[in-house]
Amino acid sequence: MAIELVKEYFYKFDMKDRVLEFDVSSATVELAAKALNTEGARIAKTLSFKDKAEDNNCILVVTAGDARIDNKKFKAEFNQKAKMLSADEVEEFTNHKVGGVCPFANPNGVKTYLDVSMKRFDTVFPACGSANSAIELTCDELFKFSNALKWVDVTQ
């Protein structure tokens, strides 16, 4: 299970105990916000896109829960149209199923970027590899543990 990969990943940083698991689904922004008793904007959603530069890879963009991809900004940043992966491709490229996709414990070569829409919060809640998990991180921690390449501005 992908959540086990994420827990192992955080174990290396003595942070395994910070991974939260719920008795209810957190597979969408709305469900995660309800499970965490927080506003939806603080849910760090991980979106997965085809990487036109590398056919056998993907780009992950982590955004605030209320943010939407701006196609013009995305194209300017990545030199390609924003084409999301299918559910099967998501699991193939990230090892995570839709609803639990996260920027942690992904295969080598997956490129992760963080959108500036999250910087308005002290902490955010990305998923941890399952449809009923999350972890609370500062933006600096998210940047570090996601191995993000950089902060981008690709949302409306």
PDB file of C-alpha atoms in Angstrom, residues 2-145:
ATOM      1  CA  ALA A   2       1.209   3.495  -0.867  1.00  0.00           C
ATOM      2  CA  ILE A   3       0.610   4.831   2.643  1.00  0.00           C
ATOM      3  CA  GLU A   4       3.155   2.336   3.931  1.00  0.00           C
ATOM      4  CA  LEU A   5       5.713   3.731   1.461  1.00  0.00           C
ATOM      5  CA  VAL A   6       4.995   7.240   2.731  1.00  0.00           C
ATOM      6  CA  LYS A   7       5.274   6.162   6.376  1.00  0.00           C
ATOM      7  CA  GLU A   8       8.620   4.493   5.614  1.00  0.00           C
ATOM      8  CA  TYR A   9       9.717   7.683   3.874  1.00  0.00           C
ATOM      9  CA  PHE A  10       8.841   9.830   6.905  1.00  0.00           C
ATOM     10  CA  TYR A  11      10.382   7.267   9.264  1.00  0.00           C
ATOM     11  CA  LYS A  12      13.805   8.335   7.906  1.00  0.00           C
ATOM     12  CA  PHE A  13      13.097  11.825   9.241  1.00  0.00           C
ATOM     13  CA  ASP A  14      11.630  10.627  12.556  1.00  0.00           C
ATOM     14  CA  MET A  15       8.240  11.930  11.388  1.00  0.00           C
ATOM     15  CA  LYS A  16       6.259   8.725  10.868  1.00  0.00           C
ATOM     16  CA  ASP A  17       4.051   9.578  13.872  1.00  0.00           C
ATOM     17  CA  ARG A  18       2.939  12.823  12.199  1.00  0.00           C
ATOM     18  CA  VAL A  19       1.097  10.917   9.457  1.00  0.00           C
ATOM     19  CA  LEU A  20      -2.611  11.087  10.241  1.00  0.00           C
ATOM     20  CA  GLU A  21      -5.059   8.328   9.280  1.00  0.00           C
ATOM     21  CA  PHE A  22      -8.814   8.773   9.427  1.00  0.00           C
ATOM     22  CA  ASP A  23     -11.801   6.472   9.792  1.00  0.00           C
ATOM     23  CA  VAL A  24     -13.456   8.480   7.014  1.00  0.00           C
ATOM     24  CA  SER A  25     -12.406   9.320   3.471  1.00  0.00           C
ATOM     25  CA  SER A  26     -10.172  12.294   2.782  1.00  0.00           C
ATOM     26  CA  ALA A  27     -10.046  11.617  -0.966  1.00  0.00           C
ATOM     27  CA  THR A  28     -11.304  15.065  -1.998  1.00  0.00           C
ATOM     28  CA  VAL A  29     -10.550  18.555  -0.752  1.00  0.00           C
ATOM     29  CA  GLU A  30     -13.994  18.758   0.832  1.00  0.00           C
ATOM     30  CA  LEU A  31     -13.726  15.366   2.570  1.00  0.00           C
ATOM     31  CA  ALA A  32     -10.186  16.075   3.777  1.00  0.00           C
ATOM     32  CA  ALA A  33     -11.223  19.457   5.181  1.00  0.00           C
ATOM     33  CA  LYS A  34     -14.091  17.805   7.030  1.00  0.00           C
ATOM     34  CA  ALA A  35     -11.857  14.994   8.385  1.00  0.00           C
ATOM     35  CA  LEU A  36      -9.311  17.564   9.574  1.00  0.00           C
ATOM     36  CA  ASN A  37     -11.852  20.147  10.734  1.00  0.00           C
ATOM     37  CA  THR A  38     -10.156  22.872   8.686  1.00  0.00           C
ATOM     38  CA  GLU A  39     -10.916  25.034   5.680  1.00  0.00           C
ATOM     39  CA  GLY A  40     -10.629  23.415   2.256  1.00  0.00           C
ATOM     40  CA  ALA A  41      -8.061  25.927   1.056  1.00  0.00           C
ATOM     41  CA  ARG A  42      -5.509  24.471   3.542  1.00  0.00           C
ATOM     42  CA  ILE A  43      -5.704  21.047   1.894  1.00  0.00           C
ATOM     43  CA  ALA A  44      -2.632  20.690  -0.311  1.00  0.00           C
ATOM     44  CA  LYS A  45      -3.938  18.892  -3.374  1.00  0.00           C
ATOM     45  CA  THR A  46      -1.467  17.128  -5.616  1.00  0.00           C
ATOM     46  CA  LEU A  47      -2.326  17.290  -9.310  1.00  0.00           C
ATOM     47  CA  SER A  48      -0.566  15.026 -11.817  1.00  0.00           C
ATOM     48  CA  PHE A  49       0.162  15.983 -15.393  1.00  0.00           C
ATOM     49  CA  LYS A  50       1.794  14.346 -18.383  1.00  0.00           C
ATOM     50  CA  ASP A  51       5.388  15.420 -18.899  1.00  0.00           C
ATOM     51  CA  LYS A  52       5.786  16.143 -22.610  1.00  0.00           C
ATOM     52  CA  ALA A  53       9.564  16.339 -22.179  1.00  0.00           C
ATOM     53  CA  GLU A  54       9.679  12.754 -20.870  1.00  0.00           C
ATOM     54  CA  ASP A  55       6.995  10.350 -22.099  1.00  0.00           C
ATOM     55  CA  ASN A  56       7.532   7.918 -19.248  1.00  0.00           C
ATOM     56  CA  ASN A  57       7.229  10.489 -16.492  1.00  0.00           C
ATOM     57  CA  CYS A  58       4.909  13.030 -14.911  1.00  0.00           C
ATOM     58  CA  ILE A  59       4.821  16.442 -13.294  1.00  0.00           C
ATOM     59  CA  LEU A  60       3.197  16.888  -9.890  1.00  0.00           C
ATOM     60  CA  VAL A  61       1.916  20.310  -8.916  1.00  0.00           C
ATOM     61  CA  VAL A  62       0.798  20.782  -5.314  1.00  0.00           C
ATOM     62  CA  THR A  63      -1.689  23.621  -4.871  1.00  0.00           C
ATOM     63  CA  ALA A  64      -3.962  25.054  -2.210  1.00  0.00           C
ATOM     64  CA  GLY A  65      -7.313  23.294  -2.048  1.00  0.00           C
ATOM     65  CA  ASP A  66      -9.213  26.248  -3.473  1.00  0.00           C
ATOM     66  CA  ALA A  67      -6.788  26.924  -6.335  1.00  0.00           C
ATOM     67  CA  ARG A  68      -7.390  26.051  -9.983  1.00  0.00           C
ATOM     68  CA  ILE A  69      -4.766  25.583 -12.666  1.00  0.00           C
ATOM     69  CA  ASP A  70      -4.415  28.601 -14.949  1.00  0.00           C
ATOM     70  CA  ASN A  71      -3.690  27.113 -18.383  1.00  0.00           C
ATOM     71  CA  LYS A  72      -1.760  30.149 -19.641  1.00  0.00           C
ATOM     72  CA  LYS A  73       0.477  30.240 -16.573  1.00  0.00           C
ATOM     73  CA  PHE A  74       1.000  26.468 -16.729  1.00  0.00           C
ATOM     74  CA  LYS A  75       2.038  26.629 -20.383  1.00  0.00           C
ATOM     75  CA  ALA A  76       4.382  29.537 -19.707  1.00  0.00           C
ATOM     76  CA  GLU A  77       6.032  27.656 -16.813  1.00  0.00           C
ATOM     77  CA  PHE A  78       6.271  24.161 -18.327  1.00  0.00           C
ATOM     78  CA  ASN A  79       6.239  24.860 -22.086  1.00  0.00           C
ATOM     79  CA  GLN A  80       3.280  22.546 -22.569  1.00  0.00           C
ATOM     80  CA  LYS A  81      -0.469  22.401 -22.152  1.00  0.00           C
ATOM     81  CA  ALA A  82      -1.801  21.169 -18.817  1.00  0.00           C
ATOM     82  CA  LYS A  83      -2.923  17.615 -19.587  1.00  0.00           C
ATOM     83  CA  MET A  84      -3.834  15.640 -16.498  1.00  0.00           C
ATOM     84  CA  LEU A  85      -3.039  11.945 -16.223  1.00  0.00           C
ATOM     85  CA  SER A  86      -5.792   9.334 -16.315  1.00  0.00           C
ATOM     86  CA  ALA A  87      -6.478   7.447 -13.071  1.00  0.00           C
ATOM     87  CA  ASP A  88      -4.508   4.442 -14.351  1.00  0.00           C
ATOM     88  CA  GLU A  89      -1.575   6.638 -15.363  1.00  0.00           C
ATOM     89  CA  VAL A  90      -1.582   8.364 -11.976  1.00  0.00           C
ATOM     90  CA  GLU A  91      -1.022   5.081 -10.156  1.00  0.00           C
ATOM     91  CA  GLU A  92       1.485   3.869 -12.768  1.00  0.00           C
ATOM     92  CA  PHE A  93       3.648   7.001 -12.518  1.00  0.00           C
ATOM     93  CA  THR A  94       3.294   7.855  -8.800  1.00  0.00           C
ATOM     94  CA  ASN A  95       2.489   4.531  -7.063  1.00  0.00           C
ATOM     95  CA  HIS A  96      -0.458   6.374  -5.458  1.00  0.00           C
ATOM     96  CA  LYS A  97      -4.140   5.990  -6.323  1.00  0.00           C
ATOM     97  CA  VAL A  98      -6.361   8.974  -7.068  1.00  0.00           C
ATOM     98  CA  GLY A  99      -7.550  10.348  -3.730  1.00  0.00           C
ATOM     99  CA  GLY A 100      -4.212   9.644  -2.064  1.00  0.00           C
ATOM    100  CA  VAL A 101      -1.759  11.159  -4.538  1.00  0.00           C
ATOM    101  CA  CYS A 102       0.929  13.035  -2.684  1.00  0.00           C
ATOM    102  CA  PRO A 103       4.390  14.499  -3.239  1.00  0.00           C
ATOM    103  CA  PHE A 104       6.099  11.883  -1.051  1.00  0.00           C
ATOM    104  CA  ALA A 105       7.701   8.505  -1.820  1.00  0.00           C
ATOM    105  CA  ASN A 106       7.239   8.853  -5.558  1.00  0.00           C
ATOM    106  CA  PRO A 107       9.450   6.982  -8.028  1.00  0.00           C
ATOM    107  CA  ASN A 108      12.674   8.614  -9.178  1.00  0.00           C
ATOM    108  CA  GLY A 109      12.177  11.052 -11.993  1.00  0.00           C
ATOM    109  CA  VAL A 110       8.792  12.388 -10.878  1.00  0.00           C
ATOM    110  CA  LYS A 111       9.100  16.176 -10.923  1.00  0.00           C
ATOM    111  CA  THR A 112       7.356  17.975  -8.064  1.00  0.00           C
ATOM    112  CA  TYR A 113       6.522  21.672  -7.962  1.00  0.00           C
ATOM    113  CA  LEU A 114       4.730  23.669  -5.262  1.00  0.00           C
ATOM    114  CA  ASP A 115       2.315  26.430  -6.180  1.00  0.00           C
ATOM    115  CA  VAL A 116       2.524  29.758  -4.368  1.00  0.00           C
ATOM    116  CA  SER A 117      -1.207  29.538  -3.567  1.00  0.00           C
ATOM    117  CA  MET A 118      -0.240  27.634  -0.386  1.00  0.00           C
ATOM    118  CA  LYS A 119       2.136  30.290   0.939  1.00  0.00           C
ATOM    119  CA  ARG A 120      -0.710  32.234   2.588  1.00  0.00           C
ATOM    120  CA  PHE A 121      -0.984  29.507   5.251  1.00  0.00           C
ATOM    121  CA  ASP A 122       1.311  28.649   8.170  1.00  0.00           C
ATOM    122  CA  THR A 123       0.611  24.954   7.599  1.00  0.00           C
ATOM    123  CA  VAL A 124      -1.087  22.834   4.937  1.00  0.00           C
ATOM    124  CA  PHE A 125      -2.306  19.230   4.759  1.00  0.00           C
ATOM    125  CA  PRO A 126      -1.166  17.056   1.846  1.00  0.00           C
ATOM    126  CA  ALA A 127      -2.325  13.441   1.531  1.00  0.00           C
ATOM    127  CA  CYS A 128       0.008  10.599   2.464  1.00  0.00           C
ATOM    128  CA  GLY A 129      -0.631   7.930  -0.152  1.00  0.00           C
ATOM    129  CA  SER A 130      -4.146   6.791   0.759  1.00  0.00           C
ATOM    130  CA  ALA A 131      -7.679   8.146   0.523  1.00  0.00           C
ATOM    131  CA  ASN A 132      -7.850   8.550   4.313  1.00  0.00           C
ATOM    132  CA  SER A 133      -4.549  10.147   5.300  1.00  0.00           C
ATOM    133  CA  ALA A 134      -2.763  13.489   5.612  1.00  0.00           C
ATOM    134  CA  ILE A 135       0.140  15.202   7.326  1.00  0.00           C
ATOM    135  CA  GLU A 136       0.348  18.759   8.622  1.00  0.00           C
ATOM    136  CA  LEU A 137       3.442  20.561   7.336  1.00  0.00           C
ATOM    137  CA  THR A 138       4.711  24.107   7.107  1.00  0.00           C
ATOM    138  CA  CYS A 139       5.378  25.292   3.570  1.00  0.00           C
ATOM    139  CA  ASP A 140       9.123  25.021   4.235  1.00  0.00           C
ATOM    140  CA  GLU A 141       8.685  21.431   5.438  1.00  0.00           C
ATOM    141  CA  LEU A 142       6.528  20.622   2.416  1.00  0.00           C
ATOM    142  CA  PHE A 143       9.208  21.996   0.106  1.00  0.00           C
ATOM    143  CA  LYS A 144      11.896  19.952   1.848  1.00  0.00           C
ATOM    144  CA  PHE A 145      10.057  16.632   2.174  1.00  0.00           C
TER     145      PHE A 145
END
